[in-house]
Short mmCIF file of C-alpha atoms and ligand atoms in Angstrom, two decimals:
data_model
loop_
_atom_site.label_atom_id
_atom_site.label_comp_id
_atom_site.label_asym_id
_atom_site.label_seq_id
_atom_site.Cartn_x
_atom_site.Cartn_y
_atom_site.Cartn_z
CA MET A 242 -22.81 -14.85 0.66
CA ILE A 243 -20.09 -13.05 0.62
CA LEU A 244 -19.87 -9.50 -0.31
CA VAL A 245 -16.34 -8.39 -1.61
CA THR A 246 -16.10 -5.04 -2.72
CA GLY A 247 -13.06 -3.82 -4.97
CA GLY A 248 -13.00 -7.36 -6.39
CA ALA A 249 -12.31 -6.56 -10.42
CA GLY A 250 -8.95 -5.09 -8.90
CA TYR A 251 -5.69 -7.17 -8.68
CA ILE A 252 -6.52 -8.22 -4.83
CA GLY A 253 -10.02 -8.52 -5.63
CA SER A 254 -9.50 -10.25 -8.09
CA HIS A 255 -7.55 -13.11 -6.63
CA VAL A 256 -9.52 -13.58 -3.41
CA VAL A 257 -12.71 -13.86 -5.18
CA ARG A 258 -11.46 -16.37 -7.47
CA ASP A 259 -10.25 -18.23 -4.27
CA LEU A 260 -13.45 -17.54 -2.66
CA ALA A 261 -15.47 -19.09 -5.32
CA ASP A 262 -13.35 -22.71 -5.39
CA LYS A 263 -12.93 -22.71 -2.19
CA GLY A 264 -17.64 -22.62 -2.97
CA TYR A 265 -18.56 -19.45 -0.85
CA SER A 266 -20.93 -17.35 -2.72
CA VAL A 267 -19.59 -13.81 -3.88
CA LEU A 268 -20.90 -10.83 -4.42
CA VAL A 269 -18.67 -8.75 -5.97
CA LEU A 270 -19.66 -4.35 -5.52
CA ASP A 271 -17.29 -2.41 -8.14
CA ASN A 272 -17.23 0.42 -9.64
CA LEU A 273 -14.78 -0.50 -12.50
CA SER A 274 -12.72 3.23 -12.05
CA THR A 275 -9.74 0.82 -12.00
CA GLY A 276 -10.91 -2.30 -11.97
CA HIS A 277 -11.88 -4.25 -14.52
CA ILE A 278 -15.02 -6.69 -15.90
CA GLU A 279 -13.02 -9.26 -17.16
CA ALA A 280 -10.88 -10.33 -13.64
CA VAL A 281 -14.18 -10.99 -12.02
CA ASP A 282 -15.02 -14.43 -12.02
CA LYS A 283 -17.60 -15.60 -13.76
CA ARG A 284 -18.77 -17.61 -10.67
CA ALA A 285 -19.98 -14.68 -8.67
CA THR A 286 -22.63 -11.83 -9.01
CA PHE A 287 -21.81 -8.63 -9.82
CA VAL A 288 -22.66 -5.11 -9.09
CA CYS A 289 -21.68 -1.97 -10.94
CA GLY A 290 -21.75 0.58 -8.70
CA ASP A 291 -19.70 2.55 -5.48
CA VAL A 292 -18.93 1.69 -2.17
CA GLY A 293 -19.92 5.43 -1.17
CA ASP A 294 -23.06 5.42 -3.17
CA SER A 295 -26.00 4.52 -0.31
CA LYS A 296 -28.80 3.46 -2.80
CA VAL A 297 -26.78 0.92 -3.90
CA LEU A 298 -25.91 -0.33 -1.05
CA GLU A 299 -29.52 -0.40 0.13
CA GLN A 300 -30.10 -2.50 -2.38
CA ILE A 301 -27.66 -5.14 -1.77
CA PHE A 302 -27.90 -4.85 1.98
CA THR A 303 -32.20 -5.42 1.50
CA THR A 304 -31.26 -8.24 -1.66
CA TYR A 305 -28.32 -10.39 -0.76
CA SER A 306 -28.29 -11.77 2.97
CA ILE A 307 -24.26 -11.09 2.77
CA GLU A 308 -22.18 -12.47 6.49
CA VAL A 309 -19.33 -10.65 5.69
CA VAL A 310 -18.14 -7.34 4.13
CA MET A 311 -14.49 -7.66 2.64
CA HIS A 312 -13.67 -4.30 1.87
CA PHE A 313 -10.46 -4.10 -0.96
CA ALA A 314 -11.73 -1.17 -2.92
CA ALA A 315 -9.82 1.71 -2.14
CA ASN A 316 -7.09 4.02 -4.08
CA CYS A 317 -3.46 2.78 -3.65
CA LEU A 318 -0.81 5.07 -4.47
CA VAL A 319 1.49 6.39 -2.22
CA GLY A 320 2.94 9.15 -4.93
CA GLU A 321 -0.35 9.96 -6.29
CA SER A 322 -1.75 10.15 -2.68
CA VAL A 323 1.12 13.13 -2.12
CA VAL A 324 -0.26 14.60 -5.35
CA HIS A 325 -4.13 14.28 -4.74
CA PRO A 326 -4.79 14.22 -1.17
CA LEU A 327 -8.41 14.47 -1.43
CA LYS A 328 -9.20 12.19 -4.22
CA TYR A 329 -7.92 9.44 -1.16
CA TYR A 330 -9.50 11.03 1.62
CA HIS A 331 -13.09 11.01 -0.36
CA ASN A 332 -12.53 7.25 -1.67
CA ASN A 333 -10.46 6.01 1.21
CA VAL A 334 -12.34 7.44 3.67
CA ALA A 335 -15.23 8.71 3.45
CA ALA A 336 -16.70 5.92 0.98
CA THR A 337 -15.82 3.60 3.72
CA ILE A 338 -17.85 5.52 5.83
CA CYS A 339 -21.36 5.19 3.74
CA LEU A 340 -20.20 1.20 3.51
CA LEU A 341 -19.98 1.10 7.49
CA GLN A 342 -22.68 3.45 7.94
CA LYS A 343 -25.25 0.91 5.32
CA MET A 344 -23.53 -2.34 7.25
CA ILE A 345 -24.76 -0.69 10.76
CA ASP A 346 -27.79 0.41 9.85
CA TYR A 347 -28.24 -3.47 8.17
CA HIS A 348 -26.94 -5.55 11.08
CA ILE A 349 -24.30 -6.53 9.43
CA THR A 350 -21.63 -7.19 11.50
CA ASN A 351 -18.35 -8.77 9.78
CA PHE A 352 -15.79 -7.13 7.98
CA ILE A 353 -12.29 -7.44 6.37
CA PHE A 354 -10.28 -4.95 5.61
CA SER A 355 -7.75 -4.09 3.40
CA SER A 356 -4.85 -1.94 5.33
CA THR A 357 -0.99 -1.59 4.66
CA CYS A 358 1.71 -1.09 6.27
CA ALA A 359 2.12 2.05 4.71
CA THR A 360 0.14 3.60 8.56
CA TYR A 361 3.75 2.77 10.19
CA GLY A 362 5.25 5.87 8.13
CA ILE A 363 9.16 5.16 9.11
CA PRO A 364 9.21 2.34 11.38
CA LYS A 365 12.32 2.81 14.31
CA GLU A 366 13.22 -1.13 13.99
CA SER A 367 13.95 -3.00 11.15
CA THR A 368 11.09 -5.95 10.99
CA ILE A 369 7.72 -4.59 11.54
CA HIS A 370 5.40 -5.70 14.10
CA GLU A 371 1.57 -4.59 14.67
CA LYS A 372 3.00 -2.99 18.13
CA LEU A 373 4.85 -0.64 16.61
CA PRO A 374 3.27 2.70 16.34
CA THR A 375 1.37 4.21 13.21
CA LYS A 376 2.92 7.93 12.02
CA PRO A 377 1.99 7.75 8.36
CA ILE A 378 3.93 9.72 6.33
CA ASN A 379 1.60 9.93 2.96
CA PRO A 380 -2.10 10.54 2.34
CA TYR A 381 -2.64 6.65 1.31
CA GLY A 382 -1.21 5.56 4.56
CA ILE A 383 -2.96 8.33 7.04
CA SER A 384 -6.61 7.14 5.59
CA LYS A 385 -6.00 3.63 5.82
CA LEU A 386 -5.17 4.86 9.65
CA MET A 387 -8.70 6.80 9.93
CA VAL A 388 -9.69 3.91 8.74
CA GLU A 389 -8.97 1.08 11.47
CA THR A 390 -9.76 3.92 13.95
CA MET A 391 -12.99 3.95 12.75
CA LEU A 392 -13.23 0.42 12.79
CA ALA A 393 -12.17 -0.18 16.70
CA ASN A 394 -13.93 2.69 17.68
CA LEU A 395 -17.05 1.41 16.15
CA SER A 396 -16.59 -1.99 17.59
CA GLU A 397 -16.59 -0.88 20.97
CA ILE A 398 -19.91 -0.04 20.45
CA ASN A 399 -21.29 -2.11 18.27
CA ASP A 400 -21.67 -6.02 17.39
CA PHE A 401 -19.24 -5.74 15.13
CA ASN A 402 -16.42 -7.95 14.26
CA TYR A 403 -13.11 -6.81 12.16
CA ILE A 404 -10.24 -7.86 11.18
CA ALA A 405 -7.82 -5.29 9.27
CA LEU A 406 -4.84 -6.81 7.68
CA ARG A 407 -2.52 -4.32 6.76
CA TYR A 408 -0.77 -5.63 3.42
CA PHE A 409 3.44 -5.47 2.98
CA ASN A 410 4.17 -5.26 -0.92
CA VAL A 411 1.60 -7.52 -3.04
CA ALA A 412 2.89 -8.94 -6.54
CA GLY A 413 2.51 -11.82 -8.93
CA ALA A 414 0.10 -13.35 -10.41
CA HIS A 415 -1.99 -16.31 -10.27
CA PRO A 416 -0.58 -19.49 -11.59
CA SER A 417 -3.41 -19.96 -14.75
CA ALA A 418 -1.86 -16.48 -15.43
CA GLU A 419 -5.53 -15.63 -16.35
CA ILE A 420 -6.16 -13.52 -14.06
CA GLY A 421 -2.95 -10.71 -13.20
CA GLU A 422 -1.88 -7.03 -12.57
CA ASP A 423 -3.13 -4.19 -14.44
CA HIS A 424 -2.99 -0.76 -13.90
CA ASN A 425 -3.39 2.07 -15.86
CA PRO A 426 -0.84 3.85 -15.92
CA GLU A 427 1.22 0.81 -14.40
CA THR A 428 3.33 2.12 -10.65
CA HIS A 429 4.39 -0.62 -9.49
CA LEU A 430 7.98 -2.40 -9.25
CA ILE A 431 8.04 -5.84 -10.99
CA PRO A 432 4.71 -4.96 -13.36
CA ASN A 433 7.36 -1.71 -14.73
CA ILE A 434 10.21 -3.81 -14.45
CA LEU A 435 9.00 -7.12 -16.25
CA ARG A 436 7.40 -4.46 -18.71
CA HIS A 437 10.79 -3.03 -19.67
CA LEU A 438 12.29 -6.40 -19.71
CA GLN A 439 9.68 -7.31 -22.73
CA GLY A 440 10.80 -4.32 -24.67
CA MET A 441 7.71 -2.37 -23.85
CA THR A 442 9.78 0.23 -22.12
CA PRO A 443 12.83 1.99 -23.15
CA PHE A 444 14.20 1.49 -18.94
CA ILE A 445 13.35 1.09 -16.26
CA GLU A 446 13.37 4.22 -13.45
CA VAL A 447 15.06 3.67 -9.96
CA PHE A 448 13.60 6.42 -7.30
CA GLY A 449 16.47 7.52 -5.97
CA ASN A 450 19.67 5.53 -4.90
CA ASP A 451 21.11 7.83 -1.54
CA TYR A 452 18.68 5.54 1.40
CA GLU A 453 19.68 4.60 3.82
CA THR A 454 20.21 0.72 2.66
CA PRO A 455 22.94 -1.14 1.66
CA ASP A 456 22.87 -0.55 -1.72
CA GLY A 457 20.56 3.15 -1.80
CA THR A 458 17.86 1.94 -3.37
CA CYS A 459 14.49 1.20 -1.12
CA ILE A 460 13.64 -2.33 0.90
CA ARG A 461 10.63 -3.66 0.27
CA ASP A 462 9.13 -6.74 1.22
CA TYR A 463 6.66 -8.51 -1.22
CA LEU A 464 4.37 -11.43 -0.80
CA HIS A 465 2.34 -13.31 -3.45
CA VAL A 466 -0.83 -12.23 -4.16
CA LEU A 467 -2.53 -16.16 -3.90
CA ASP A 468 -0.08 -16.27 -0.01
CA LEU A 469 -2.72 -12.89 0.81
CA SER A 470 -6.17 -13.82 -0.56
CA GLU A 471 -4.65 -17.63 1.63
CA GLY A 472 -4.25 -14.59 4.22
CA HIS A 473 -8.27 -13.73 3.70
CA ILE A 474 -9.43 -16.50 3.55
CA LEU A 475 -7.76 -17.54 7.06
CA ALA A 476 -9.39 -14.05 8.24
CA LEU A 477 -12.58 -15.27 6.49
CA GLU A 478 -13.15 -18.06 8.71
CA TYR A 479 -12.12 -16.95 11.62
CA LEU A 480 -14.65 -14.33 12.24
CA LEU A 481 -17.03 -17.33 11.61
CA GLN A 482 -15.81 -19.39 14.00
CA GLN A 483 -15.99 -16.48 16.18
CA GLN A 484 -19.59 -16.58 15.81
CA GLY A 485 -20.82 -14.54 19.19
CA GLN A 486 -17.32 -13.10 20.27
CA LYS A 487 -16.42 -9.73 19.96
CA THR A 488 -13.13 -10.00 17.13
CA ALA A 489 -11.30 -7.09 16.43
CA GLU A 490 -7.44 -7.58 15.26
CA ILE A 491 -4.47 -6.30 13.23
CA PHE A 492 -2.66 -8.13 11.29
CA ASN A 493 0.43 -7.69 8.75
CA LEU A 494 1.08 -10.10 5.77
CA GLY A 495 3.89 -9.73 3.93
CA ASN A 496 7.07 -12.64 3.65
CA LYS A 497 9.94 -11.24 6.11
CA GLN A 498 12.14 -10.26 3.09
CA GLY A 499 12.99 -7.21 2.22
CA VAL A 500 14.27 -6.85 -1.02
CA SER A 501 15.83 -3.73 -2.54
CA VAL A 502 14.73 -1.94 -5.75
CA LEU A 503 17.71 -3.09 -7.71
CA GLU A 504 17.97 -6.39 -5.93
CA MET A 505 14.50 -6.78 -7.07
CA ILE A 506 15.58 -5.52 -11.20
CA HIS A 507 18.57 -8.50 -10.39
CA LEU A 508 16.11 -10.63 -10.12
CA CYS A 509 13.80 -10.11 -12.72
CA GLU A 510 17.26 -10.56 -15.17
CA GLN A 511 17.60 -13.74 -13.61
CA VAL A 512 14.03 -14.80 -14.66
CA THR A 513 13.33 -13.96 -17.75
CA GLY A 514 16.74 -13.95 -19.03
CA ALA A 515 17.00 -10.68 -19.95
CA LYS A 516 18.96 -7.68 -19.25
CA ALA A 517 17.28 -4.29 -18.09
CA THR A 518 19.20 -0.99 -18.58
CA VAL A 519 18.04 1.54 -15.54
CA LYS A 520 17.56 5.23 -15.30
CA LEU A 521 19.11 6.89 -11.84
CA GLN A 522 15.25 9.04 -10.78
CA PRO A 523 14.87 11.95 -7.90
CA ARG A 524 13.22 9.66 -5.12
CA ARG A 525 9.32 9.61 -4.98
CA LYS A 526 7.68 11.97 -2.07
CA GLY A 527 5.74 9.90 0.81
CA ASP A 528 8.86 6.61 -0.09
CA PRO A 529 9.70 5.45 3.19
CA PRO A 530 13.68 3.25 3.32
CA GLN A 531 12.53 0.12 4.31
CA LEU A 532 9.55 -1.45 4.81
CA VAL A 533 9.46 -5.64 6.48
CA ALA A 534 6.92 -6.80 8.09
CA SER A 535 7.04 -9.80 10.67
CA SER A 536 4.14 -11.91 10.54
CA LYS A 537 4.55 -13.99 13.48
CA LYS A 538 0.91 -12.58 15.21
CA ILE A 539 -1.22 -14.43 11.92
CA GLN A 540 1.49 -16.94 11.15
CA ASP A 541 1.20 -17.82 15.27
CA LEU A 542 -3.16 -17.21 15.83
CA LEU A 543 -4.50 -18.41 12.39
CA GLY A 544 -1.94 -20.81 10.62
CA TRP A 545 -1.13 -18.42 7.71
CA ALA A 546 2.25 -18.89 6.03
CA PRO A 547 3.29 -17.86 2.97
CA ARG A 548 4.26 -20.07 0.24
CA TYR A 549 5.55 -18.62 -2.84
CA ASP A 550 8.96 -17.32 -2.80
CA ILE A 551 10.27 -14.70 -4.33
CA LYS A 552 11.39 -16.35 -7.56
CA ALA A 553 8.32 -17.90 -8.15
CA THR A 554 6.33 -14.82 -7.61
CA ILE A 555 8.05 -13.18 -9.93
CA GLU A 556 8.09 -16.47 -12.46
CA THR A 557 3.79 -16.34 -12.24
CA ALA A 558 3.69 -12.36 -13.02
CA TRP A 559 6.30 -12.99 -16.16
CA ASN A 560 3.60 -15.55 -17.24
CA TRP A 561 1.15 -13.39 -17.21
CA HIS A 562 2.73 -10.02 -18.86
CA GLN A 563 3.73 -12.75 -21.74
CA GLN A 564 0.47 -13.70 -21.61
CA TYR A 565 -1.27 -10.71 -21.62
CA PRO A 566 1.33 -7.98 -22.79
CA ASN A 567 -1.52 -5.27 -22.94
CA GLY A 568 -3.22 -6.05 -19.32
CA TYR A 569 -7.06 -7.47 -20.10
CA LYS A 570 -7.71 -5.33 -22.71
N1 UDP B 155 10.02 1.92 -7.66
C1 UDP B 155 11.33 2.22 -8.27
N2 UDP B 155 10.92 2.72 -9.65
C2 UDP B 155 9.31 2.15 -10.29
C3 UDP B 155 8.10 1.85 -9.10
C4 UDP B 155 8.71 2.08 -8.25
O1 UDP B 155 12.30 2.88 -8.18
O2 UDP B 155 8.90 2.25 -11.40
C5 UDP B 155 10.33 2.06 -6.19
C6 UDP B 155 9.20 2.80 -4.98
O3 UDP B 155 9.76 4.35 -5.31
C7 UDP B 155 9.48 2.11 -4.14
C8 UDP B 155 9.51 0.66 -4.14
O4 UDP B 155 10.01 0.38 -5.82
O5 UDP B 155 10.55 2.05 -3.62
C9 UDP B 155 8.23 -0.11 -4.66
O6 UDP B 155 6.79 0.77 -4.91
P1 UDP B 155 5.47 0.30 -5.49
O7 UDP B 155 5.70 1.17 -6.36
O8 UDP B 155 5.99 -1.04 -5.96
O9 UDP B 155 5.27 -0.07 -4.21
P2 UDP B 155 4.63 1.09 -2.76
O10 UDP B 155 5.81 0.25 -2.10
O11 UDP B 155 5.08 1.99 -2.96
O12 UDP B 155 3.67 0.54 -1.77
#
C-alpha cells in the first residue's frame, strides 16, 4: 500500500487518482486544513489526521502494510512563508521529522518527497539543473531544503531510500474537470487570472514589473499537474525496482519553458476569449525574477516527458473553473 500524505490537496489528489487508476492501493492521510475531502478518490482509504501526530502514524503503520510514503502534506506559499516563517518550519519541517522518525521505527524504507525550485533561490544560470547551488531566499524554500538535507543524512546511515522532486510551477486540472485547484485564499497566478476572466474578481494584480526580465514581470516554468503526477509514478516504480540498492535522488520537474506574468495573462485571454484588467502592484516579497527548469535528469534516468503544453494546461484549468466556479463548495 502507498501512504499519500496531503492526498486531499491539489497535487496529492491528482496523484492519488493516477495511482488508483494504475491499480495501486492507496491510503490518504490529510488533516483537511487546506485539502478537500471531495477531492479524495473514493478508491483510496482516508484517514483524517496530522503528519506530525505520532499516534496516528503508529496506528497507520501497525494496521497497514505501507511500502512507500509519498509526502505532499505541507504549506506551500512563498509570500505567506515570509510573513509566517514559524508556521512553515513547524508544518513542513517539524511534522516531517515526526513522519520520518516513525518510518525509521517501523522499517518503512521508501520515501518520495515534494520539494521545490524555491530551494535554488536566485540561480545564476537561466535554466536550472540539479547541480546548481541551493540558496533559498524565502522560508518556504528553506523548509524544503532542510528536509532534503535530513533525507540525505538519513539515507547515509539507514536502510532508507528517497527521491526528492523539485517542482517548478504546477498548474492545470484533471481532464475530467472533476478535480482541480481550489485554495482559499487563492494566491496562484493561473487560477487568479482565470477567476478574474470569469468575472469573479474586478482585476488581476501583477506583482512587480521592474524585474530584470524582458517585460519586467517574473518568469516561471508551468507544468501540468498530471505531468507532475507522472513523474511521481515513475519515481515510485523506480524505487520499487531498486529494492536492495540504495536510492537517494533529486530530480527537477518542469517544462523548460519560461512564461512571464504578462505573457500568462495574454495566454489566458487567448484560451478564454475574455479580456483582463491588470492592476500593477509592488513586488511580492520572496519572489525570484526567473525560475525555469532543466528536467533532463529525470528524462534521461526515468524516461519522463511532459505531455501538456502551456495552452493545454490553461484549457484544463479553465474547464475546471467553469465547472466549479466556487471550488469544491
Ligand atoms: N503573481 C501575480 N499575481 C497574482 C499571483 C501571482 O503577479 O495574482 C506572480 C507572482 O508574484 C510570481 C508568479 O506570478 O511572480 C507566480 O506566482 P505563484 O504564486 O503562482 O507561484 P510561485 O512562483 O510563488 O510558487
